[in-house]
Short mmCIF file of C-alpha atoms in Angstrom, two decimals:
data_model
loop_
_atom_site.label_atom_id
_atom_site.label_comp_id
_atom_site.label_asym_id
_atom_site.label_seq_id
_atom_site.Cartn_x
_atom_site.Cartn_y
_atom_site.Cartn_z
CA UNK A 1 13.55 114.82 124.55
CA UNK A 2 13.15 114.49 128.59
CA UNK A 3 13.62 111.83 130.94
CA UNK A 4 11.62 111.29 134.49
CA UNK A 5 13.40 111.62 137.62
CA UNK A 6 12.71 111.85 140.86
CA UNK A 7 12.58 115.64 140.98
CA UNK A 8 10.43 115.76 137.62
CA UNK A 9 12.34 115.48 134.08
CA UNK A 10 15.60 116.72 132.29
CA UNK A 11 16.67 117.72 128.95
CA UNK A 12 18.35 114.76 127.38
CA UNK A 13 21.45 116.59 124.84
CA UNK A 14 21.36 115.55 121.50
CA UNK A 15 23.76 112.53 120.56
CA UNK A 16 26.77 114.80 119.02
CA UNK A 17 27.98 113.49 115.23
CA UNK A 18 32.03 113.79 115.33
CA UNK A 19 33.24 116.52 112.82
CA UNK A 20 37.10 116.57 111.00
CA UNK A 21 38.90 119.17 112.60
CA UNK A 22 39.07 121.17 109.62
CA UNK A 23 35.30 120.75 109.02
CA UNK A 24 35.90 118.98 105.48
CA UNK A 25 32.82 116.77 104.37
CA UNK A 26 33.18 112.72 104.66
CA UNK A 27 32.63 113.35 100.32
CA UNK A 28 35.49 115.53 99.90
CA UNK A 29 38.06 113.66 101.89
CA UNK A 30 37.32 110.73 100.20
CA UNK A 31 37.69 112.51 96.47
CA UNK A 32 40.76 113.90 97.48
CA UNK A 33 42.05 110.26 99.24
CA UNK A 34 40.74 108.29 95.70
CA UNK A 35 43.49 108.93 93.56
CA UNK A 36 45.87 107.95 96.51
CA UNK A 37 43.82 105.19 97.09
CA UNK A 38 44.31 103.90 93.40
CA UNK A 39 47.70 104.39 92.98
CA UNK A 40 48.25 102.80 96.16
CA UNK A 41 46.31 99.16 95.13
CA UNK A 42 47.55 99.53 90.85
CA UNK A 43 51.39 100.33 92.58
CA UNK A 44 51.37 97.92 96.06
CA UNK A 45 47.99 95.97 96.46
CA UNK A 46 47.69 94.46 93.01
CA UNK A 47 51.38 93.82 92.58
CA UNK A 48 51.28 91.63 96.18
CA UNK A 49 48.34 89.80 95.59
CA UNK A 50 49.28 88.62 92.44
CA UNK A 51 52.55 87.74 93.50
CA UNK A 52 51.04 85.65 95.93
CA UNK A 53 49.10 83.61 93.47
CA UNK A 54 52.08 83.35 90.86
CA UNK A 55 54.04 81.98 93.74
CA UNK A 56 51.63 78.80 93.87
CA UNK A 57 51.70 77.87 89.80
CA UNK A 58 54.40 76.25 88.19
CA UNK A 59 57.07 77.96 85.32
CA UNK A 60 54.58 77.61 82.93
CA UNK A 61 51.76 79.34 84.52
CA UNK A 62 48.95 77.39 83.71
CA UNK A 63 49.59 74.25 86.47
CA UNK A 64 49.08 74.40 90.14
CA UNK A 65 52.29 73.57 92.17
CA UNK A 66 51.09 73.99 95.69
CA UNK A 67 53.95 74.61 97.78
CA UNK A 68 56.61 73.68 95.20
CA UNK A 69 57.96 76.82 94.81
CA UNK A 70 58.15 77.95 98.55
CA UNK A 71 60.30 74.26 99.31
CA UNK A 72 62.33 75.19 96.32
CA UNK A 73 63.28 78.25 98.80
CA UNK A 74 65.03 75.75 101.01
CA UNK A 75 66.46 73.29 98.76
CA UNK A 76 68.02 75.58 95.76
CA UNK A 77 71.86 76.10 96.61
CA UNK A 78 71.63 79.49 94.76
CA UNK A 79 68.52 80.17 97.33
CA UNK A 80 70.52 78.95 100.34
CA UNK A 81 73.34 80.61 99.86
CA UNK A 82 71.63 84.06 99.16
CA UNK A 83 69.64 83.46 102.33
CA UNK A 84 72.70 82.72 104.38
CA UNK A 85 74.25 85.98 102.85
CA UNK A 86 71.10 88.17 104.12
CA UNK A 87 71.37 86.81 107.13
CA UNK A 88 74.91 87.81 107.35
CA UNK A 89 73.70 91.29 105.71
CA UNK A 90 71.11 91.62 108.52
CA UNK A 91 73.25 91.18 111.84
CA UNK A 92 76.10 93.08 110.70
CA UNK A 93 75.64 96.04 108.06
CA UNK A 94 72.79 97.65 110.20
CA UNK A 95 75.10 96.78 113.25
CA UNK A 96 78.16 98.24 112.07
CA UNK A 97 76.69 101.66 110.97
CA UNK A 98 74.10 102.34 113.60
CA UNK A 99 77.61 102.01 115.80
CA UNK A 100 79.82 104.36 113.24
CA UNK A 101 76.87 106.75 113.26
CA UNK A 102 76.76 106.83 116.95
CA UNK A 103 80.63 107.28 117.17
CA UNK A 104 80.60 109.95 114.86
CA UNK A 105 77.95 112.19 116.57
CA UNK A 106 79.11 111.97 120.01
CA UNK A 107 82.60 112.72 118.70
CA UNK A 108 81.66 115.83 116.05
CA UNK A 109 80.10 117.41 118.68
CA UNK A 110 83.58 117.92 120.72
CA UNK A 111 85.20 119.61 117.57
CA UNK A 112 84.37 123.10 116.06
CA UNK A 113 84.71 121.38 112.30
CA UNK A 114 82.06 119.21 113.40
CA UNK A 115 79.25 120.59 111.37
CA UNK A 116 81.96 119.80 108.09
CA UNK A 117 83.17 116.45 108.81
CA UNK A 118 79.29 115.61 109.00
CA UNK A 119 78.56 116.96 105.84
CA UNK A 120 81.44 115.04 104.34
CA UNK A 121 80.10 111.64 105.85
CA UNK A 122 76.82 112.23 104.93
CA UNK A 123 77.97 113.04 101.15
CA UNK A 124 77.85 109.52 100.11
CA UNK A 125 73.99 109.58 100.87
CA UNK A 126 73.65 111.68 98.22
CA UNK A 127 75.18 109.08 95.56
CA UNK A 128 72.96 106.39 93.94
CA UNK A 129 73.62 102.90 94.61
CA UNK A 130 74.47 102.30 91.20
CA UNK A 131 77.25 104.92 91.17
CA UNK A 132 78.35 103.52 94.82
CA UNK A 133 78.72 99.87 92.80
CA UNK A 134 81.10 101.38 90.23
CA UNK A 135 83.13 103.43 92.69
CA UNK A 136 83.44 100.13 94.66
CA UNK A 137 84.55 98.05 92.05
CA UNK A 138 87.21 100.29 91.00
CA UNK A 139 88.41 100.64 94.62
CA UNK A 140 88.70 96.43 95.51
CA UNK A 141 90.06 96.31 91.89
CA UNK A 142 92.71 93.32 92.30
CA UNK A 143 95.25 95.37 90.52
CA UNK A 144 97.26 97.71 93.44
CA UNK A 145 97.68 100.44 90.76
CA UNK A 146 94.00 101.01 90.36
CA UNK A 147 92.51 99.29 93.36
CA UNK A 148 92.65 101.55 96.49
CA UNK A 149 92.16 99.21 98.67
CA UNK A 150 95.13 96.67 97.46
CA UNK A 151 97.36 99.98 96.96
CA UNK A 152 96.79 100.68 100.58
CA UNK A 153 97.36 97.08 101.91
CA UNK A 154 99.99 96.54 99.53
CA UNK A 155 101.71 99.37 100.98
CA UNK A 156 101.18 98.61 104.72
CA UNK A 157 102.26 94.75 104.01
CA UNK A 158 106.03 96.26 101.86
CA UNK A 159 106.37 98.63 105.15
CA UNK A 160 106.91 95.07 107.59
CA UNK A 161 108.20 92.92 104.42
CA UNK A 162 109.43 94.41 101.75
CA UNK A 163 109.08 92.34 98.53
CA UNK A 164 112.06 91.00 96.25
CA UNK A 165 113.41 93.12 93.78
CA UNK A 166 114.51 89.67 91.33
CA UNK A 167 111.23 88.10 91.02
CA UNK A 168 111.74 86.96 88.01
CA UNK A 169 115.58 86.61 87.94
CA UNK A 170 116.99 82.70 87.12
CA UNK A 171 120.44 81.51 85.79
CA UNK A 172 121.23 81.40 82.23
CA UNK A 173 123.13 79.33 79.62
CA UNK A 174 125.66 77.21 81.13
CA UNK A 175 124.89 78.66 84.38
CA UNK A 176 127.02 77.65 87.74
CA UNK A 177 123.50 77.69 89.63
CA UNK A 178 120.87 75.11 89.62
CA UNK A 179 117.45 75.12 90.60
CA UNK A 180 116.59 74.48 94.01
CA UNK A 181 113.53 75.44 96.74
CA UNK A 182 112.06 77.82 94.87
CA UNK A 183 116.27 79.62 95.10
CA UNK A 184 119.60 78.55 93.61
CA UNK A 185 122.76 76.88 94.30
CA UNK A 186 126.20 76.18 92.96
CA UNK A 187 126.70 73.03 91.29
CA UNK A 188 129.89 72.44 93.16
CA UNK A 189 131.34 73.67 96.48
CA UNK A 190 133.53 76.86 97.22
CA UNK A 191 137.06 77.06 98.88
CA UNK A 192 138.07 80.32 100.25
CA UNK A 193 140.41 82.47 97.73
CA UNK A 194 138.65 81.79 94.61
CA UNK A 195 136.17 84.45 93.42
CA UNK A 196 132.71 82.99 92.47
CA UNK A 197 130.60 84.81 89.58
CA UNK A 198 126.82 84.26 89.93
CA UNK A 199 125.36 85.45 87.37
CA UNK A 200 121.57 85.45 86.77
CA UNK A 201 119.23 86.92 83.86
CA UNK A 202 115.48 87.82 83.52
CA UNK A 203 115.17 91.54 85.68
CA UNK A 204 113.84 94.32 83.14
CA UNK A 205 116.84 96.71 83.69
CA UNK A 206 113.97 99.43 84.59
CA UNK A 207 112.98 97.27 87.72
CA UNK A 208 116.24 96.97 89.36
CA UNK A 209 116.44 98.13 93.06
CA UNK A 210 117.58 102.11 93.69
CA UNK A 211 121.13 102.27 93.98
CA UNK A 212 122.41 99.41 91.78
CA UNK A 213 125.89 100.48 89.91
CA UNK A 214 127.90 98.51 87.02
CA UNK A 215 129.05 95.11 88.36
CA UNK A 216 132.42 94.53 88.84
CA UNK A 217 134.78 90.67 89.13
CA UNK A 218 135.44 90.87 92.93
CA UNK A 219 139.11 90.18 93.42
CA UNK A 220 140.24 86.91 95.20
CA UNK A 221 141.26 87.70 98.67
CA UNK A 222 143.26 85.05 101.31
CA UNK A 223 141.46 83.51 103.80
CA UNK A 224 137.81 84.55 102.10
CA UNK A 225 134.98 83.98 99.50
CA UNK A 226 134.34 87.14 97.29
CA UNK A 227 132.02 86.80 94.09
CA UNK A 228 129.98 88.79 92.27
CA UNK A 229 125.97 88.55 91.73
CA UNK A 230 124.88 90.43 88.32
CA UNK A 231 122.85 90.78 85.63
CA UNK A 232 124.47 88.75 82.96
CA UNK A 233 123.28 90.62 79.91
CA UNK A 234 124.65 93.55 77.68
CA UNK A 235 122.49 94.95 75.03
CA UNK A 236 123.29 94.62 71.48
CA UNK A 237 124.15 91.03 69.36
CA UNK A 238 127.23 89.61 70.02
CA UNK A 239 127.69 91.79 72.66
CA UNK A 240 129.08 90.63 75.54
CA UNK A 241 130.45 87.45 77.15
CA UNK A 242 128.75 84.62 78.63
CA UNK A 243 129.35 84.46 81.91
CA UNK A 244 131.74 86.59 82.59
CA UNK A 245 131.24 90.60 84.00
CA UNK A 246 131.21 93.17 80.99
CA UNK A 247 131.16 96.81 80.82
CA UNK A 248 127.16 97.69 81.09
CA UNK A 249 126.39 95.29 82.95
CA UNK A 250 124.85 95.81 86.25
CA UNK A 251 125.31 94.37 89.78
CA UNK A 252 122.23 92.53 91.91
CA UNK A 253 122.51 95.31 94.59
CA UNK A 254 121.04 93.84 97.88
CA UNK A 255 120.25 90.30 96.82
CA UNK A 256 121.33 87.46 99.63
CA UNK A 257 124.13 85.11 99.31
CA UNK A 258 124.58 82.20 101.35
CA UNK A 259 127.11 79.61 102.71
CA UNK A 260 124.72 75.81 102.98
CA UNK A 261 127.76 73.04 104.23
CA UNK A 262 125.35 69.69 105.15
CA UNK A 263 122.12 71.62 104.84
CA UNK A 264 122.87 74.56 107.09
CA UNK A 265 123.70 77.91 106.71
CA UNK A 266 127.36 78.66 107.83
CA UNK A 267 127.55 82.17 106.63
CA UNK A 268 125.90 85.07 104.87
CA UNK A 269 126.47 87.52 102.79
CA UNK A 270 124.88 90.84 101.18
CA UNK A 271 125.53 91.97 97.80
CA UNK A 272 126.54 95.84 97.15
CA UNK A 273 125.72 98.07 94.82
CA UNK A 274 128.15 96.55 92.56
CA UNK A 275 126.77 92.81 92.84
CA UNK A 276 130.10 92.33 95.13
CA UNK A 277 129.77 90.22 98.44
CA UNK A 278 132.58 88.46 101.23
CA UNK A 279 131.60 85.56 102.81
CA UNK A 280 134.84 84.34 105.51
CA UNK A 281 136.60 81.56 105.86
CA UNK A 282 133.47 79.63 107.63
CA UNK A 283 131.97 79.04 104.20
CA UNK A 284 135.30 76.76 103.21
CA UNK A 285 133.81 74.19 101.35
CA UNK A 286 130.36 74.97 101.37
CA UNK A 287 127.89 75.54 98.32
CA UNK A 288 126.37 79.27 97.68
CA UNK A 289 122.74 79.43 97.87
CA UNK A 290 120.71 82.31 96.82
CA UNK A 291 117.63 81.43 98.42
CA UNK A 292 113.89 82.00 97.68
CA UNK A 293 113.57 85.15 99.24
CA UNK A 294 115.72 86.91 96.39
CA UNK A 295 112.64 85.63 94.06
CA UNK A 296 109.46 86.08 96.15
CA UNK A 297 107.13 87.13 93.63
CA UNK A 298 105.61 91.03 95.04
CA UNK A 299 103.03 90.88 97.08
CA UNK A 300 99.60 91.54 95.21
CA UNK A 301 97.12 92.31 98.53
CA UNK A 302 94.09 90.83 98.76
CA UNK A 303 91.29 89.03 96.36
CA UNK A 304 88.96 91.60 97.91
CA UNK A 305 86.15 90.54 95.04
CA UNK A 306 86.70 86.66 95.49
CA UNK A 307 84.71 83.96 97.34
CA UNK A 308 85.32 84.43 100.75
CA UNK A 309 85.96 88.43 101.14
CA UNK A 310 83.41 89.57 98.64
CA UNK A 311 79.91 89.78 101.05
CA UNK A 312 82.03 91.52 103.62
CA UNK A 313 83.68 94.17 100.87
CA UNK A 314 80.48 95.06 99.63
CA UNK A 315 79.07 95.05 103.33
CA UNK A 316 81.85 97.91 103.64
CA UNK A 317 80.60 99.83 100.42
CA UNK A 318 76.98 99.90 102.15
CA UNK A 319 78.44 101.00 105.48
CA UNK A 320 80.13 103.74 104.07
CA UNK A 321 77.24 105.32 101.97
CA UNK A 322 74.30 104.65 105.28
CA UNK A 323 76.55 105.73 108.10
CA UNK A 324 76.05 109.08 107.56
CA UNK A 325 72.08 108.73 107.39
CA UNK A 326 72.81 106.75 111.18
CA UNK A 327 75.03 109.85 111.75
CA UNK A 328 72.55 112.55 110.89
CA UNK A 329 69.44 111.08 112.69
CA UNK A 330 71.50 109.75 115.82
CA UNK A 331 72.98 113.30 115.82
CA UNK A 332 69.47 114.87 116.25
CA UNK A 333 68.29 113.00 118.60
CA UNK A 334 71.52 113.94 120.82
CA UNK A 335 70.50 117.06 120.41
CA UNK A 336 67.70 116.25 122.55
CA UNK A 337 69.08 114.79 125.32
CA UNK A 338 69.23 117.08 128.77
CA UNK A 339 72.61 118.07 129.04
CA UNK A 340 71.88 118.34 133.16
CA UNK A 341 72.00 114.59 133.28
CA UNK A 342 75.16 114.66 131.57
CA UNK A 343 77.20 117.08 134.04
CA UNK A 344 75.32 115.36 137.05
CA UNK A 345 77.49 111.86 136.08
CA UNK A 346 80.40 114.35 135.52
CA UNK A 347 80.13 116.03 139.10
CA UNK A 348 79.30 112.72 140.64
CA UNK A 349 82.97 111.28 139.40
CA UNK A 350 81.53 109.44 135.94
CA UNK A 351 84.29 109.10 133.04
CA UNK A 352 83.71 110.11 129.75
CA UNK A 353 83.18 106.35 128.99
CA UNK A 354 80.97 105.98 131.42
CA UNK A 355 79.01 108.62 130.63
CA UNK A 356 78.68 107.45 126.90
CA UNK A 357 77.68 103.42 128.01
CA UNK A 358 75.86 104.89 131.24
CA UNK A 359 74.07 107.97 129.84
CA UNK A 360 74.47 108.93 126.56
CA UNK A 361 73.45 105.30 125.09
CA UNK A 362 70.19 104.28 127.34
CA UNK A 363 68.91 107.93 126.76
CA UNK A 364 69.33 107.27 122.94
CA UNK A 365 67.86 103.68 122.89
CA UNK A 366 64.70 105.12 120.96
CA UNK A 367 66.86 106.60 118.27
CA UNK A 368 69.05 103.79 117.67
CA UNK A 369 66.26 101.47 117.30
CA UNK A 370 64.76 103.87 114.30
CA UNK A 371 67.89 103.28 112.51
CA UNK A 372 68.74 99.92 113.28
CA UNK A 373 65.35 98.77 112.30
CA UNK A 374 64.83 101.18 109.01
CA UNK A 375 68.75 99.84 107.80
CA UNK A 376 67.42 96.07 108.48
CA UNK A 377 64.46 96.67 106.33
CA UNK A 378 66.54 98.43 104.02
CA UNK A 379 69.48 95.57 103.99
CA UNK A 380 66.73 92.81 103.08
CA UNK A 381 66.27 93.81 99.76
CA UNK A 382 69.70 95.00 98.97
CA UNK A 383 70.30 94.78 95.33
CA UNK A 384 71.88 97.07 93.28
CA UNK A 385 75.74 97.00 95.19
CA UNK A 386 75.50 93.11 95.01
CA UNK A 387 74.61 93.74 91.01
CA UNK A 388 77.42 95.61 90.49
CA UNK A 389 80.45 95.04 92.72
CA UNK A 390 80.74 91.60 92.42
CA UNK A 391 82.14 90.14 89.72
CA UNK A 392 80.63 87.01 87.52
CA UNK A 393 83.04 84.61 89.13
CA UNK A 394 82.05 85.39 92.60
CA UNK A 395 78.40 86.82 92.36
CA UNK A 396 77.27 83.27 92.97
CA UNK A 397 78.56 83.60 96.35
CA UNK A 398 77.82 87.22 97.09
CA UNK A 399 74.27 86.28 96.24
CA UNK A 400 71.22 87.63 97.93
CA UNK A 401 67.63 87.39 98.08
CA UNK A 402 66.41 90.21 95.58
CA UNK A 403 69.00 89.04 93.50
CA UNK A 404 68.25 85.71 93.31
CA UNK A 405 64.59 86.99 92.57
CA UNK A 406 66.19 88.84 89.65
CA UNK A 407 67.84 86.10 88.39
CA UNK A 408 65.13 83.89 88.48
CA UNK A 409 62.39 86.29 87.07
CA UNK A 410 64.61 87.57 84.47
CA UNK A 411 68.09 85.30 83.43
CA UNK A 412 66.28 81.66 84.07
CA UNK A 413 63.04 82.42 83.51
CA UNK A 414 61.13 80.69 86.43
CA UNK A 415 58.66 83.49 87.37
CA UNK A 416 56.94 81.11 89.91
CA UNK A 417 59.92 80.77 92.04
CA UNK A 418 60.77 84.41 91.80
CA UNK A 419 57.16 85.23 93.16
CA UNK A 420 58.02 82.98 96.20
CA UNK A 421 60.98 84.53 96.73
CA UNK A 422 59.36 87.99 96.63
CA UNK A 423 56.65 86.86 99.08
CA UNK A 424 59.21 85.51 101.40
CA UNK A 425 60.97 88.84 101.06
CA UNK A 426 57.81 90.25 102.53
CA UNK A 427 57.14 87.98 105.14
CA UNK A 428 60.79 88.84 106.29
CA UNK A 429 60.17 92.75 105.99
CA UNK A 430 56.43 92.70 107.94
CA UNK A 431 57.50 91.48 111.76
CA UNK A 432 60.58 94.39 111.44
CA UNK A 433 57.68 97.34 110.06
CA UNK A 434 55.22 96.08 112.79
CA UNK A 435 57.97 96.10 115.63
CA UNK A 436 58.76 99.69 114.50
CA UNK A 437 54.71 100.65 114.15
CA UNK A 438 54.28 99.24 117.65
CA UNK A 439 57.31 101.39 119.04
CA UNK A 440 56.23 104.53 117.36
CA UNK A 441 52.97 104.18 118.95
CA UNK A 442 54.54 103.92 122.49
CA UNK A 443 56.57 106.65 121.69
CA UNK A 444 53.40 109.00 120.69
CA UNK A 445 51.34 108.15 123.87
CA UNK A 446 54.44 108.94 125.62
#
C-alpha cells in the first residue's frame, strides 16, 4: 500500500495485530482460563446474584417483599446491635494491631533475638480461629483457677488489697455478737478488766490464714480490754464447750477488733496468732465491733465474658492471633526503607521518637494502609471467635453481622433477611477492596 506526497509516494506499514508475550493463541488462553472462569461464577457469581434476589422475597420464598428485608436491617435490635458491634470491631481491632505490629518491628530489629520473638508472635497465625475461640474461652473463664486472665487480675488486685481470710465466718448459738453492716458487734458494752470471748464459726479449718495457732482465754489485765477471737468448734460430738476456748480450737489470727462508743471508733485492735487482742483503757464502755472487712467475700476479677466486657475480650483474642501478620508485613516493608534518611535525622539532632513519628512512620504509610485495610475487610465478617468465645448469656450482645446472618439463615429460619444481611455485608466490604485496588494501582505506576 502507498500514499502520495509531495515528493512521490511511501510505503504505508502494515497495521501490527498485538501478540501475548509468550506467543500463546487467544484459543488456548481462554481453555486454560475456562475452568477458572467456572469455578469462579458456580463459587462467587452465582452465589451473589442469587443472594441478591433472595434478599427481595419474603421467609417463604414465593412472595415479593420489596425492601422489607433491607429496613428489617435497621429496625431488628439483634441487627442493631450486631451492627453497632462491627462498627466497634472496625475502628479498633484493625487499629490496635496495625499499631502492635508496627511496635513490634521497629523494636525486634534493635535486639539480636529479634528474628525469635517474631516467630513467637507470629505463631498464633498459624492456629485456626476455631482453636483461638476455645483457647479464649478457657483463658476469660470466670473461675481464677482456670481463667488466666482472672488469675492474673485476681492476683494484681490481692497485691494492693488483700482479701479476708473469714468470708464466711458468723457467730454461733447463743452468740455475744449480733449482726450488723455487713460485721458484728457485742450485744452489750465492755469495761476495761474483763476479758471478752468472741467467738465465731463457719471457716473450713483448711482455709484459715498462715500462721494461726490454738486459741487461748486472754487473761484480764487492769486498766485494759483483752479477749479472744476464735473458731468456736472442736471436732467430734459432744466435744467441746459452747462458747468457751477448748483445746483444738484455733485462734482468728489477724482478724480486726474494734472499740465503736456513740458510733465512732475509739480504739483498735489486731488479733494474734492465738485469736488474742488488747484494746486500752479508751475503749471503757464501748461495744466491740468486728467490722465488714473481716468478711469481705474474695475478690473474683472480672466478668470478662459478660455484657459489657465481652466485644472488647474477644477484640483482644483477634489482636493477639493478627498482630503478628501486621508484624511480619510491616517488618518487610522496614526492610525497605533507606537507612541514609534515618542517620541524616540522627546527625541533624532528631530523637529516636522523632525519628519513628518523623521518619520511620510517613515512609511506611503505604504498608500500614495494606494492613489496616486487609484487617478491616477481614474484621467485617468476623465469625468464628464471636461463635465460640462468647457464651449464650452474652452472645446477644457480642453479636455481629455474619453472625446474625447465621442465626437468621440457620437457628430462625428467615433466609430472606439473612440474604440482606449478606448483601449488606458486601456493600460494606466493596468501597474498602476498591480503595485498596485504587492504591495498588498508584503504587505500580509509581
Amino acid at each position: 500500500m502507498t500514499s502520495a506526497t509531495a515528493g512521490g509516494t511511501a510505503p504505508v506499514p502494515p497495521a501490527r495485530t498485538r501478540k501475548s508475550v509468550t506467543g500463546t493463541r487467544k484459543a488456548v488462553v481462554a481453555l486454560f482460563l475456562l475452568p477458572a472462569l467456572v469455578l469462579l461464577g458456580a463459587l462467587v457469581v452465582y452465589p451473589i446474584g442469587y443472594s441478591v434476589v433472595r434478599s427481595f422475597y419474603d421467609q417463604q420464598g414465593d412472595g415479593f417483599a420489596g425492601f422489607d428485608n433491607y429496613k428489617a436491617l435497621f429496625t431488628d435490635d439483634g441487627i442493631r446491635t450486631a451492627l453497632k458491634n462491627n462498627i466497634i470491631w472496625v475502628v479498633f481491632a484493625p487499629t490496635v494491631a496495625t499499631a502492635l505490629g508496627l511496635v513490634f518491628a521497629v523494636l525486634t530489629e534493635r535486639v539480636r533475638w529479634g528474628t525469635a520473638f517474631k516467630l513467637v508472635v507470629f505463631m498464633p497465625m498459624a492456629i485456626s480461629m476455631l482453636a483461638a475461640g476455645i483457647i479464649f474461652r478457657l483463658v476469660y473463664d470466670q473461675d481464677p483457677d482456670k481463667g488466666v486472665a482472672n488469675a492474673v487480675w485476681v492476683g494484681v488486685h490481692d497485691t494492693f488489697a488483700p482479701s479476708s481470710a473469714f468470708p464466711k465466718a458468723h457467730p454461733g448459738r447463743r452468740s455475744p455478737l449480733e449482726a450488723e453492716k455487713g460485721g458484728f458487734i457485742t450485744r452489750g458494752a465492755v469495761r476495761t478488766g474483763q476479758s471478752v470471748t468472741l467467738p465465731l464459726v463457719g471457716v473450713a479449718p483448711d482455709q484459715l490464714p498462715d500462721g494461726t495457732g490454738k486459741a487461748v482465754r486472754a487473761p484480764a489485765e487492769p486498766g485494759r480490754i483483752t479477749g479472744t477471737a476464735w473458731q468456736d468448734f472442736t471436732r467430734g460430738k459432744g466435744v467441746g464447750r459452747l462458747g468457751q476456748v477448748d483445746p483444738g480450737e484455733v485462734g482468728y489470727s489477724g482478724m480486726t477488733i474494734e472499740a465503736v462508743r456513740d458510733g465512732k471508733v475509739v480504739d483498735t485492735a489486731k488479733a494474734g496468732a492465738d485469736g488474742t487482742f488488747t484494746l486500752s483503757a479508751k475503749a471503757d464502755g464501748a461495744r466491740l465491733r468486728l467490722p465488714a472487712g473481716n468478711f469481705k467475700e474474695p475478690y473474683n476479677g472480672l466478668n470478662w465474658l459478660g455484657p459489657s466486657l465481652v466485644t472488647p475480650a474477644i477484640i483482644g483474642s483477634y489482636v493477639w492471633m493478627w498482630a503478628g501478620f501486621a508484624m511480619v508485613l510491616i517488618a518487610a516493608g522496614l526492610a525497605g526503607v533507606p537507612r541514609e534518611l534515618l542517620e541524616a535525622a540522627r546527625v541533624d539532632g532528631a530523637n529516636e521518637w522523632q525519628v519513628f513519628r518523623r521518619i520511620t512512620v510517613p515512609l511506611l504509610a503505604p504498608v500500614l494502609a495494606v494492613v489496616a485495610v486487609t484487617l478491616m475487610i477481614n474484621v467485617l465478617k468476623v465469625f468464628d471467635l464471636v461463635f465460640i468465645i462468647a457464651p449464650g448469656s452474652s452472645q446477644d450482645d457480642a453479636n455481629v453481622l455474619a453472625l446474625e446472618l447465621y442465626r437468621k439463615g440457620f437457628s430462625e429460619d428467615q433466609p430472606g433477611i439473612a440474604s440482606a444481611i449478606a448483601v449488606f455485608l458486601l456493600l460494606l466490604v466493596i468501597p474498602v477492596m476498591l480503595f485498596n485496588v485504587r492504591r495498588l494501582r498508584r503504587e505500580v505506576r509509581r
